[in-house]
């Protein structure tokens, strides 16, 4: 197995609050791990992903669950491409939508927290996976076209704008739908390209921090204070710094996050650590030995993340 699928597998096994992804697409993605995991583990991966629909169910604290599609939010996303003949929910559409959802949490949830692992490292997949995995590939659209009917099918939504209905458990890979070409897999380096492109457009995506108990009180943690000066805000988007920062923080924070989800974090952490080590090998990253978790004490929504 490639290191990229090892990391995806670890994320699948451990994250219960991050990636917004409907069941049919989850199963498709998880099947890539079939030769690396038992059937029981595969079911666990699917179940973990099914608990998370952040793009149209974000955020859990505001709605009492982290898996149900919220029709109002699906309507907002759907309305971004109103012409059925030309609609394509690609990243030029979904990235600004993600920025709006981020701001919505800041404006409405006093406990919103954008964590290093759950927010900065993994949450972007809630949006990139929608297009990269769901888009229907063809000679005309080698990167995929995600039209209105395909989007509705993957999210198990029927009806028309203003009268949409979500039916739990009826997510479906559409007929005449084609996956990515062999050799054009959505690998971790590919994902990182998307992550960094989004961060260049909206730097707040890399901001670890949150509201401090009231809405619109978002406060970011200074990377230098968090990492003991290993990284700093001024150079974060230079060279490979962002990649090194994101993945090393994810590795540092993951155990605390996982302890609130799993009874035994050993295997997921082994998978995650091995995958991250391989991903970062070409980047000659400065070594981050530890982080100052006391920086998170000001955020009530960070409970359990440090």
PDB file of C-alpha atoms in Angstrom:
ATOM      1  CA  UNK A   1       0.000   0.000   0.000  1.00  0.00           C
ATOM      2  CA  UNK A   2       1.142   3.551  -0.650  1.00  0.00           C
ATOM      3  CA  UNK A   3       1.910   5.774   2.323  1.00  0.00           C
ATOM      4  CA  UNK A   4      -0.950   8.032   1.262  1.00  0.00           C
ATOM      5  CA  UNK A   5      -3.565   5.342   1.810  1.00  0.00           C
ATOM      6  CA  UNK A   6      -1.979   4.477   5.136  1.00  0.00           C
ATOM      7  CA  UNK A   7      -2.650   8.010   6.344  1.00  0.00           C
ATOM      8  CA  UNK A   8      -6.155   8.003   4.908  1.00  0.00           C
ATOM      9  CA  UNK A   9      -6.729   4.710   6.698  1.00  0.00           C
ATOM     10  CA  UNK A  10      -5.521   6.159   9.979  1.00  0.00           C
ATOM     11  CA  UNK A  11      -7.758   9.181   9.565  1.00  0.00           C
ATOM     12  CA  UNK A  12     -10.670   6.907   8.776  1.00  0.00           C
ATOM     13  CA  UNK A  13     -10.104   4.805  11.862  1.00  0.00           C
ATOM     14  CA  UNK A  14      -9.616   7.697  14.236  1.00  0.00           C
ATOM     15  CA  UNK A  15     -11.513  10.807  13.252  1.00  0.00           C
ATOM     16  CA  UNK A  16     -15.136  11.083  14.328  1.00  0.00           C
ATOM     17  CA  UNK A  17     -15.713  14.783  13.908  1.00  0.00           C
ATOM     18  CA  UNK A  18     -13.910  15.988  10.829  1.00  0.00           C
ATOM     19  CA  UNK A  19     -14.656  14.836   7.300  1.00  0.00           C
ATOM     20  CA  UNK A  20     -18.037  15.514   5.722  1.00  0.00           C
ATOM     21  CA  UNK A  21     -18.553  12.571   3.425  1.00  0.00           C
ATOM     22  CA  UNK A  22     -21.712  10.602   2.571  1.00  0.00           C
ATOM     23  CA  UNK A  23     -21.892   6.851   2.903  1.00  0.00           C
ATOM     24  CA  UNK A  24     -21.693   5.720  -0.726  1.00  0.00           C
ATOM     25  CA  UNK A  25     -18.546   7.732  -1.349  1.00  0.00           C
ATOM     26  CA  UNK A  26     -17.132   6.650   2.010  1.00  0.00           C
ATOM     27  CA  UNK A  27     -17.502   3.006   1.073  1.00  0.00           C
ATOM     28  CA  UNK A  28     -15.866   3.609  -2.296  1.00  0.00           C
ATOM     29  CA  UNK A  29     -12.880   5.328  -0.655  1.00  0.00           C
ATOM     30  CA  UNK A  30     -12.597   2.796   2.143  1.00  0.00           C
ATOM     31  CA  UNK A  31     -12.478  -0.154  -0.292  1.00  0.00           C
ATOM     32  CA  UNK A  32      -9.011   1.032  -1.288  1.00  0.00           C
ATOM     33  CA  UNK A  33      -7.888  -0.246   2.096  1.00  0.00           C
ATOM     34  CA  UNK A  34      -9.406  -3.718   1.625  1.00  0.00           C
ATOM     35  CA  UNK A  35      -6.086  -5.490   1.142  1.00  0.00           C
ATOM     36  CA  UNK A  36      -4.615  -3.788   4.203  1.00  0.00           C
ATOM     37  CA  UNK A  37      -7.375  -4.280   6.756  1.00  0.00           C
ATOM     38  CA  UNK A  38      -9.808  -6.957   7.882  1.00  0.00           C
ATOM     39  CA  UNK A  39     -13.512  -6.633   7.106  1.00  0.00           C
ATOM     40  CA  UNK A  40     -14.135  -5.604  10.702  1.00  0.00           C
ATOM     41  CA  UNK A  41     -11.612  -2.786  10.391  1.00  0.00           C
ATOM     42  CA  UNK A  42     -13.120  -1.703   7.075  1.00  0.00           C
ATOM     43  CA  UNK A  43     -16.540  -1.457   8.690  1.00  0.00           C
ATOM     44  CA  UNK A  44     -14.953   0.580  11.471  1.00  0.00           C
ATOM     45  CA  UNK A  45     -13.424   2.948   8.921  1.00  0.00           C
ATOM     46  CA  UNK A  46     -16.745   3.393   7.140  1.00  0.00           C
ATOM     47  CA  UNK A  47     -18.559   3.932  10.433  1.00  0.00           C
ATOM     48  CA  UNK A  48     -16.057   6.557  11.525  1.00  0.00           C
ATOM     49  CA  UNK A  49     -16.446   8.493   8.289  1.00  0.00           C
ATOM     50  CA  UNK A  50     -20.250   8.182   8.426  1.00  0.00           C
ATOM     51  CA  UNK A  51     -20.243  10.105  11.690  1.00  0.00           C
ATOM     52  CA  UNK A  52     -18.785  13.093   9.886  1.00  0.00           C
ATOM     53  CA  UNK A  53     -20.527  15.329   7.347  1.00  0.00           C
ATOM     54  CA  UNK A  54     -18.948  18.619   8.174  1.00  0.00           C
ATOM     55  CA  UNK A  55     -19.381  20.365   4.812  1.00  0.00           C
ATOM     56  CA  UNK A  56     -23.179  20.290   5.070  1.00  0.00           C
ATOM     57  CA  UNK A  57     -23.510  19.331   8.742  1.00  0.00           C
ATOM     58  CA  UNK A  58     -20.872  21.548  10.373  1.00  0.00           C
ATOM     59  CA  UNK A  59     -20.526  22.064  13.190  1.00  0.00           C
ATOM     60  CA  UNK A  60     -21.546  19.383  15.660  1.00  0.00           C
ATOM     61  CA  UNK A  61     -21.696  21.659  18.687  1.00  0.00           C
ATOM     62  CA  UNK A  62     -24.222  23.907  17.015  1.00  0.00           C
ATOM     63  CA  UNK A  63     -26.534  21.142  15.809  1.00  0.00           C
ATOM     64  CA  UNK A  64     -26.190  18.283  18.299  1.00  0.00           C
ATOM     65  CA  UNK A  65     -24.757  15.766  15.814  1.00  0.00           C
ATOM     66  CA  UNK A  66     -21.945  15.540  13.310  1.00  0.00           C
ATOM     67  CA  UNK A  67     -23.386  13.301  10.616  1.00  0.00           C
ATOM     68  CA  UNK A  68     -26.835  14.435   9.503  1.00  0.00           C
ATOM     69  CA  UNK A  69     -27.141  16.560   6.397  1.00  0.00           C
ATOM     70  CA  UNK A  70     -28.606  19.943   7.264  1.00  0.00           C
ATOM     71  CA  UNK A  71     -30.788  20.850   4.322  1.00  0.00           C
ATOM     72  CA  UNK A  72     -30.370  24.596   4.817  1.00  0.00           C
ATOM     73  CA  UNK A  73     -26.627  24.216   4.412  1.00  0.00           C
ATOM     74  CA  UNK A  74     -26.980  21.843   1.466  1.00  0.00           C
ATOM     75  CA  UNK A  75     -29.243  24.464  -0.127  1.00  0.00           C
ATOM     76  CA  UNK A  76     -26.518  27.071   0.326  1.00  0.00           C
ATOM     77  CA  UNK A  77     -23.934  24.866  -1.347  1.00  0.00           C
ATOM     78  CA  UNK A  78     -26.290  23.791  -4.126  1.00  0.00           C
ATOM     79  CA  UNK A  79     -27.204  27.420  -4.903  1.00  0.00           C
ATOM     80  CA  UNK A  80     -23.594  28.219  -5.757  1.00  0.00           C
ATOM     81  CA  UNK A  81     -24.116  26.565  -9.162  1.00  0.00           C
ATOM     82  CA  UNK A  82     -27.718  27.350 -10.112  1.00  0.00           C
ATOM     83  CA  UNK A  83     -27.541  26.449 -13.829  1.00  0.00           C
ATOM     84  CA  UNK A  84     -28.008  22.679 -14.160  1.00  0.00           C
ATOM     85  CA  UNK A  85     -26.527  22.708 -17.663  1.00  0.00           C
ATOM     86  CA  UNK A  86     -23.145  24.082 -16.540  1.00  0.00           C
ATOM     87  CA  UNK A  87     -23.013  23.286 -12.806  1.00  0.00           C
ATOM     88  CA  UNK A  88     -19.709  21.944 -11.529  1.00  0.00           C
ATOM     89  CA  UNK A  89     -18.999  21.953  -7.782  1.00  0.00           C
ATOM     90  CA  UNK A  90     -15.224  22.040  -8.103  1.00  0.00           C
ATOM     91  CA  UNK A  91     -12.754  23.564  -5.658  1.00  0.00           C
ATOM     92  CA  UNK A  92     -13.202  27.047  -7.094  1.00  0.00           C
ATOM     93  CA  UNK A  93     -16.752  26.749  -5.757  1.00  0.00           C
ATOM     94  CA  UNK A  94     -16.198  24.700  -2.603  1.00  0.00           C
ATOM     95  CA  UNK A  95     -13.226  26.616  -1.182  1.00  0.00           C
ATOM     96  CA  UNK A  96     -15.123  29.927  -0.819  1.00  0.00           C
ATOM     97  CA  UNK A  97     -18.030  27.891   0.582  1.00  0.00           C
ATOM     98  CA  UNK A  98     -15.644  26.454   3.157  1.00  0.00           C
ATOM     99  CA  UNK A  99     -14.534  29.986   4.069  1.00  0.00           C
ATOM    100  CA  UNK A 100     -18.163  30.985   4.584  1.00  0.00           C
ATOM    101  CA  UNK A 101     -18.766  27.942   6.793  1.00  0.00           C
ATOM    102  CA  UNK A 102     -15.663  28.787   8.836  1.00  0.00           C
ATOM    103  CA  UNK A 103     -16.951  32.308   9.393  1.00  0.00           C
ATOM    104  CA  UNK A 104     -20.405  30.968  10.215  1.00  0.00           C
ATOM    105  CA  UNK A 105     -18.933  28.943  13.070  1.00  0.00           C
ATOM    106  CA  UNK A 106     -17.009  31.964  14.332  1.00  0.00           C
ATOM    107  CA  UNK A 107     -20.199  34.044  14.207  1.00  0.00           C
ATOM    108  CA  UNK A 108     -22.592  31.491  15.705  1.00  0.00           C
ATOM    109  CA  UNK A 109     -20.701  29.066  17.941  1.00  0.00           C
ATOM    110  CA  UNK A 110     -19.002  30.537  21.057  1.00  0.00           C
ATOM    111  CA  UNK A 111     -17.094  27.249  21.475  1.00  0.00           C
ATOM    112  CA  UNK A 112     -15.788  26.940  17.917  1.00  0.00           C
ATOM    113  CA  UNK A 113     -12.231  25.576  17.908  1.00  0.00           C
ATOM    114  CA  UNK A 114     -10.053  25.042  14.844  1.00  0.00           C
ATOM    115  CA  UNK A 115      -7.636  22.422  16.081  1.00  0.00           C
ATOM    116  CA  UNK A 116      -4.277  21.427  14.647  1.00  0.00           C
ATOM    117  CA  UNK A 117      -5.359  17.872  13.870  1.00  0.00           C
ATOM    118  CA  UNK A 118      -9.127  18.081  13.450  1.00  0.00           C
ATOM    119  CA  UNK A 119      -9.195  21.514  11.858  1.00  0.00           C
ATOM    120  CA  UNK A 120      -6.026  22.368   9.975  1.00  0.00           C
ATOM    121  CA  UNK A 121      -4.788  18.897   8.980  1.00  0.00           C
ATOM    122  CA  UNK A 122      -7.926  16.908   8.240  1.00  0.00           C
ATOM    123  CA  UNK A 123     -10.920  19.227   7.922  1.00  0.00           C
ATOM    124  CA  UNK A 124      -9.932  20.421   4.423  1.00  0.00           C
ATOM    125  CA  UNK A 125     -10.714  16.925   3.170  1.00  0.00           C
ATOM    126  CA  UNK A 126     -14.370  17.560   4.014  1.00  0.00           C
ATOM    127  CA  UNK A 127     -14.368  19.850   1.005  1.00  0.00           C
ATOM    128  CA  UNK A 128     -11.671  18.505  -1.324  1.00  0.00           C
ATOM    129  CA  UNK A 129     -13.069  14.958  -1.121  1.00  0.00           C
ATOM    130  CA  UNK A 130     -16.451  16.169  -2.348  1.00  0.00           C
ATOM    131  CA  UNK A 131     -15.061  17.221  -5.708  1.00  0.00           C
ATOM    132  CA  UNK A 132     -11.988  15.014  -6.014  1.00  0.00           C
ATOM    133  CA  UNK A 133     -13.871  11.796  -5.210  1.00  0.00           C
ATOM    134  CA  UNK A 134     -17.423  12.534  -6.354  1.00  0.00           C
ATOM    135  CA  UNK A 135     -16.714  14.290  -9.637  1.00  0.00           C
ATOM    136  CA  UNK A 136     -17.618  12.151 -12.658  1.00  0.00           C
ATOM    137  CA  UNK A 137     -14.448  11.609 -14.707  1.00  0.00           C
ATOM    138  CA  UNK A 138     -14.442  11.635 -18.507  1.00  0.00           C
ATOM    139  CA  UNK A 139     -12.237  12.561 -21.462  1.00  0.00           C
ATOM    140  CA  UNK A 140     -13.886  15.967 -21.451  1.00  0.00           C
ATOM    141  CA  UNK A 141     -13.527  16.350 -17.665  1.00  0.00           C
ATOM    142  CA  UNK A 142     -10.444  14.304 -16.615  1.00  0.00           C
ATOM    143  CA  UNK A 143     -10.471  15.966 -13.175  1.00  0.00           C
ATOM    144  CA  UNK A 144     -14.191  15.344 -12.949  1.00  0.00           C
ATOM    145  CA  UNK A 145     -17.412  17.236 -13.249  1.00  0.00           C
ATOM    146  CA  UNK A 146     -19.660  17.294 -10.214  1.00  0.00           C
ATOM    147  CA  UNK A 147     -23.064  18.322 -11.501  1.00  0.00           C
ATOM    148  CA  UNK A 148     -26.252  18.847  -9.530  1.00  0.00           C
ATOM    149  CA  UNK A 149     -27.707  15.348  -9.888  1.00  0.00           C
ATOM    150  CA  UNK A 150     -24.423  13.642  -8.988  1.00  0.00           C
ATOM    151  CA  UNK A 151     -24.070  15.822  -5.905  1.00  0.00           C
ATOM    152  CA  UNK A 152     -27.620  15.027  -4.803  1.00  0.00           C
ATOM    153  CA  UNK A 153     -27.130  11.298  -5.332  1.00  0.00           C
ATOM    154  CA  UNK A 154     -23.990  11.110  -3.187  1.00  0.00           C
ATOM    155  CA  UNK A 155     -25.656  13.103  -0.397  1.00  0.00           C
ATOM    156  CA  UNK A 156     -28.960  11.199  -0.624  1.00  0.00           C
ATOM    157  CA  UNK A 157     -30.898  14.356  -1.366  1.00  0.00           C
ATOM    158  CA  UNK A 158     -33.971  14.442  -3.582  1.00  0.00           C
ATOM    159  CA  UNK A 159     -36.292  17.184  -4.759  1.00  0.00           C
ATOM    160  CA  UNK A 160     -35.676  20.695  -5.975  1.00  0.00           C
ATOM    161  CA  UNK A 161     -34.320  23.863  -4.330  1.00  0.00           C
ATOM    162  CA  UNK A 162     -36.712  24.942  -1.611  1.00  0.00           C
ATOM    163  CA  UNK A 163     -38.113  21.408  -1.421  1.00  0.00           C
ATOM    164  CA  UNK A 164     -35.043  19.254  -0.853  1.00  0.00           C
ATOM    165  CA  UNK A 165     -35.349  16.122   1.274  1.00  0.00           C
ATOM    166  CA  UNK A 166     -32.516  14.117   2.806  1.00  0.00           C
ATOM    167  CA  UNK A 167     -33.116  10.393   3.334  1.00  0.00           C
ATOM    168  CA  UNK A 168     -30.578   8.811   5.652  1.00  0.00           C
ATOM    169  CA  UNK A 169     -28.930   5.660   4.332  1.00  0.00           C
ATOM    170  CA  UNK A 170     -29.835   6.102   0.651  1.00  0.00           C
ATOM    171  CA  UNK A 171     -26.581   7.650  -0.528  1.00  0.00           C
ATOM    172  CA  UNK A 172     -25.747   6.207  -3.934  1.00  0.00           C
ATOM    173  CA  UNK A 173     -22.916   6.189  -6.457  1.00  0.00           C
ATOM    174  CA  UNK A 174     -24.802   7.361  -9.570  1.00  0.00           C
ATOM    175  CA  UNK A 175     -25.246   5.295 -12.709  1.00  0.00           C
ATOM    176  CA  UNK A 176     -22.746   5.999 -15.495  1.00  0.00           C
ATOM    177  CA  UNK A 177     -20.273   7.395 -12.988  1.00  0.00           C
ATOM    178  CA  UNK A 178     -16.530   6.949 -13.503  1.00  0.00           C
ATOM    179  CA  UNK A 179     -13.767   7.091 -10.912  1.00  0.00           C
ATOM    180  CA  UNK A 180     -10.319   8.664 -11.235  1.00  0.00           C
ATOM    181  CA  UNK A 181      -8.016   7.185 -13.862  1.00  0.00           C
ATOM    182  CA  UNK A 182      -5.353   4.694 -12.803  1.00  0.00           C
ATOM    183  CA  UNK A 183      -2.204   6.689 -12.225  1.00  0.00           C
ATOM    184  CA  UNK A 184      -4.166   9.768 -11.222  1.00  0.00           C
ATOM    185  CA  UNK A 185      -4.957   8.710  -7.660  1.00  0.00           C
ATOM    186  CA  UNK A 186      -5.810  11.352  -5.081  1.00  0.00           C
ATOM    187  CA  UNK A 187      -2.662  10.895  -3.013  1.00  0.00           C
ATOM    188  CA  UNK A 188      -1.542  12.784   0.072  1.00  0.00           C
ATOM    189  CA  UNK A 189       0.831  15.016  -1.969  1.00  0.00           C
ATOM    190  CA  UNK A 190      -2.105  15.817  -4.261  1.00  0.00           C
ATOM    191  CA  UNK A 191      -4.251  16.601  -1.215  1.00  0.00           C
ATOM    192  CA  UNK A 192      -1.501  18.834   0.172  1.00  0.00           C
ATOM    193  CA  UNK A 193      -1.470  20.800  -3.068  1.00  0.00           C
ATOM    194  CA  UNK A 194      -5.182  21.463  -2.607  1.00  0.00           C
ATOM    195  CA  UNK A 195      -4.746  22.257   1.091  1.00  0.00           C
ATOM    196  CA  UNK A 196      -1.987  24.802   0.472  1.00  0.00           C
ATOM    197  CA  UNK A 197      -3.800  26.405  -2.453  1.00  0.00           C
ATOM    198  CA  UNK A 198      -6.823  26.951  -0.210  1.00  0.00           C
ATOM    199  CA  UNK A 199      -4.632  28.301   2.596  1.00  0.00           C
ATOM    200  CA  UNK A 200      -2.941  30.745   0.226  1.00  0.00           C
ATOM    201  CA  UNK A 201      -6.393  32.049  -0.701  1.00  0.00           C
ATOM    202  CA  UNK A 202      -7.697  32.009   2.888  1.00  0.00           C
ATOM    203  CA  UNK A 203      -4.813  32.106   5.426  1.00  0.00           C
ATOM    204  CA  UNK A 204      -7.304  31.707   8.288  1.00  0.00           C
ATOM    205  CA  UNK A 205      -7.553  28.017   7.367  1.00  0.00           C
ATOM    206  CA  UNK A 206      -4.097  27.551   8.928  1.00  0.00           C
ATOM    207  CA  UNK A 207      -5.021  29.480  12.063  1.00  0.00           C
ATOM    208  CA  UNK A 208      -5.101  27.204  15.081  1.00  0.00           C
ATOM    209  CA  UNK A 209      -7.366  28.746  17.685  1.00  0.00           C
ATOM    210  CA  UNK A 210     -10.997  29.456  18.375  1.00  0.00           C
ATOM    211  CA  UNK A 211     -13.651  31.502  20.068  1.00  0.00           C
ATOM    212  CA  UNK A 212     -13.005  32.190  23.730  1.00  0.00           C
ATOM    213  CA  UNK A 213     -16.531  31.627  25.024  1.00  0.00           C
ATOM    214  CA  UNK A 214     -18.414  34.252  23.019  1.00  0.00           C
ATOM    215  CA  UNK A 215     -19.214  34.495  19.336  1.00  0.00           C
ATOM    216  CA  UNK A 216     -16.890  36.491  17.089  1.00  0.00           C
ATOM    217  CA  UNK A 217     -14.046  36.222  19.588  1.00  0.00           C
ATOM    218  CA  UNK A 218     -11.787  34.036  17.429  1.00  0.00           C
ATOM    219  CA  UNK A 219      -8.199  34.226  18.632  1.00  0.00           C
ATOM    220  CA  UNK A 220      -5.347  32.491  16.861  1.00  0.00           C
ATOM    221  CA  UNK A 221      -2.411  30.867  18.608  1.00  0.00           C
ATOM    222  CA  UNK A 222       0.954  32.249  17.564  1.00  0.00           C
ATOM    223  CA  UNK A 223       2.841  29.388  15.836  1.00  0.00           C
ATOM    224  CA  UNK A 224       6.070  30.545  17.504  1.00  0.00           C
ATOM    225  CA  UNK A 225       4.515  30.291  20.982  1.00  0.00           C
ATOM    226  CA  UNK A 226       2.972  26.914  20.164  1.00  0.00           C
ATOM    227  CA  UNK A 227       6.140  25.368  18.714  1.00  0.00           C
ATOM    228  CA  UNK A 228       8.808  27.017  20.835  1.00  0.00           C
ATOM    229  CA  UNK A 229      10.001  29.098  17.896  1.00  0.00           C
ATOM    230  CA  UNK A 230      10.431  26.196  15.467  1.00  0.00           C
ATOM    231  CA  UNK A 231       7.794  27.780  13.196  1.00  0.00           C
ATOM    232  CA  UNK A 232       6.528  31.337  12.967  1.00  0.00           C
ATOM    233  CA  UNK A 233       3.637  33.093  11.267  1.00  0.00           C
ATOM    234  CA  UNK A 234       5.801  35.246   9.007  1.00  0.00           C
ATOM    235  CA  UNK A 235       7.362  32.299   7.183  1.00  0.00           C
ATOM    236  CA  UNK A 236       4.612  29.719   7.469  1.00  0.00           C
ATOM    237  CA  UNK A 237       3.647  29.900   3.787  1.00  0.00           C
ATOM    238  CA  UNK A 238       7.243  29.891   2.570  1.00  0.00           C
ATOM    239  CA  UNK A 239       8.757  26.769   1.039  1.00  0.00           C
ATOM    240  CA  UNK A 240       7.652  23.570   2.766  1.00  0.00           C
ATOM    241  CA  UNK A 241       7.017  25.175   6.148  1.00  0.00           C
ATOM    242  CA  UNK A 242       3.236  24.810   6.066  1.00  0.00           C
ATOM    243  CA  UNK A 243       3.406  21.103   5.210  1.00  0.00           C
ATOM    244  CA  UNK A 244       5.947  20.469   7.964  1.00  0.00           C
ATOM    245  CA  UNK A 245       3.938  22.514  10.456  1.00  0.00           C
ATOM    246  CA  UNK A 246       0.585  20.911   9.701  1.00  0.00           C
ATOM    247  CA  UNK A 247       1.692  17.297   9.757  1.00  0.00           C
ATOM    248  CA  UNK A 248       4.010  17.539  12.737  1.00  0.00           C
ATOM    249  CA  UNK A 249       1.290  19.291  14.725  1.00  0.00           C
ATOM    250  CA  UNK A 250      -1.194  16.626  13.651  1.00  0.00           C
ATOM    251  CA  UNK A 251       1.154  13.952  14.973  1.00  0.00           C
ATOM    252  CA  UNK A 252       1.617  15.826  18.260  1.00  0.00           C
ATOM    253  CA  UNK A 253      -2.104  16.474  18.797  1.00  0.00           C
ATOM    254  CA  UNK A 254      -3.591  13.226  17.492  1.00  0.00           C
ATOM    255  CA  UNK A 255      -3.131  11.122  20.677  1.00  0.00           C
ATOM    256  CA  UNK A 256      -5.119  13.577  22.804  1.00  0.00           C
ATOM    257  CA  UNK A 257      -7.900  13.748  20.227  1.00  0.00           C
ATOM    258  CA  UNK A 258      -8.031   9.979  19.796  1.00  0.00           C
ATOM    259  CA  UNK A 259      -8.212   9.248  23.502  1.00  0.00           C
ATOM    260  CA  UNK A 260     -11.617  10.888  23.504  1.00  0.00           C
ATOM    261  CA  UNK A 261     -12.772   8.568  20.711  1.00  0.00           C
ATOM    262  CA  UNK A 262     -10.976   5.221  21.029  1.00  0.00           C
ATOM    263  CA  UNK A 263     -10.040   3.002  23.946  1.00  0.00           C
ATOM    264  CA  UNK A 264      -6.798   1.897  22.273  1.00  0.00           C
ATOM    265  CA  UNK A 265      -5.039   4.438  20.086  1.00  0.00           C
ATOM    266  CA  UNK A 266      -1.897   2.385  19.482  1.00  0.00           C
ATOM    267  CA  UNK A 267      -2.648   1.031  16.016  1.00  0.00           C
ATOM    268  CA  UNK A 268      -4.165   4.202  14.544  1.00  0.00           C
ATOM    269  CA  UNK A 269      -1.237   6.209  15.907  1.00  0.00           C
ATOM    270  CA  UNK A 270       1.285   3.745  14.487  1.00  0.00           C
ATOM    271  CA  UNK A 271      -0.366   4.059  11.077  1.00  0.00           C
ATOM    272  CA  UNK A 272      -0.483   7.830  11.327  1.00  0.00           C
ATOM    273  CA  UNK A 273       3.124   8.195  12.497  1.00  0.00           C
ATOM    274  CA  UNK A 274       4.493   5.870   9.826  1.00  0.00           C
ATOM    275  CA  UNK A 275       2.525   7.650   7.127  1.00  0.00           C
ATOM    276  CA  UNK A 276       3.532  11.131   8.265  1.00  0.00           C
ATOM    277  CA  UNK A 277       7.192  10.100   8.466  1.00  0.00           C
ATOM    278  CA  UNK A 278       7.089   8.974   4.845  1.00  0.00           C
ATOM    279  CA  UNK A 279       5.204  12.049   3.673  1.00  0.00           C
ATOM    280  CA  UNK A 280       7.665  14.442   5.328  1.00  0.00           C
ATOM    281  CA  UNK A 281      10.821  12.581   4.286  1.00  0.00           C
ATOM    282  CA  UNK A 282      11.427  14.674   1.120  1.00  0.00           C
ATOM    283  CA  UNK A 283      10.828  18.010   2.858  1.00  0.00           C
ATOM    284  CA  UNK A 284      13.791  18.240   5.255  1.00  0.00           C
ATOM    285  CA  UNK A 285      11.548  19.610   8.005  1.00  0.00           C
ATOM    286  CA  UNK A 286      12.825  21.250  11.178  1.00  0.00           C
ATOM    287  CA  UNK A 287      12.187  18.832  14.019  1.00  0.00           C
ATOM    288  CA  UNK A 288       9.265  19.646  16.277  1.00  0.00           C
ATOM    289  CA  UNK A 289       9.877  17.770  19.512  1.00  0.00           C
ATOM    290  CA  UNK A 290       6.960  19.125  21.526  1.00  0.00           C
ATOM    291  CA  UNK A 291       4.266  21.797  21.590  1.00  0.00           C
ATOM    292  CA  UNK A 292       3.048  24.090  24.339  1.00  0.00           C
ATOM    293  CA  UNK A 293      -0.475  22.783  24.925  1.00  0.00           C
ATOM    294  CA  UNK A 294      -1.143  25.415  27.566  1.00  0.00           C
ATOM    295  CA  UNK A 295      -1.788  27.774  24.639  1.00  0.00           C
ATOM    296  CA  UNK A 296      -5.187  26.081  24.242  1.00  0.00           C
ATOM    297  CA  UNK A 297      -6.404  26.751  27.779  1.00  0.00           C
ATOM    298  CA  UNK A 298      -8.143  29.965  26.683  1.00  0.00           C
ATOM    299  CA  UNK A 299     -10.473  28.059  24.348  1.00  0.00           C
ATOM    300  CA  UNK A 300     -13.427  26.286  26.024  1.00  0.00           C
ATOM    301  CA  UNK A 301     -14.064  24.381  22.784  1.00  0.00           C
ATOM    302  CA  UNK A 302     -10.587  22.846  22.919  1.00  0.00           C
ATOM    303  CA  UNK A 303     -11.452  20.579  25.830  1.00  0.00           C
ATOM    304  CA  UNK A 304     -10.209  17.098  24.978  1.00  0.00           C
ATOM    305  CA  UNK A 305      -7.790  18.403  22.352  1.00  0.00           C
ATOM    306  CA  UNK A 306      -4.894  18.888  24.766  1.00  0.00           C
TER     307      UNK A 306
END
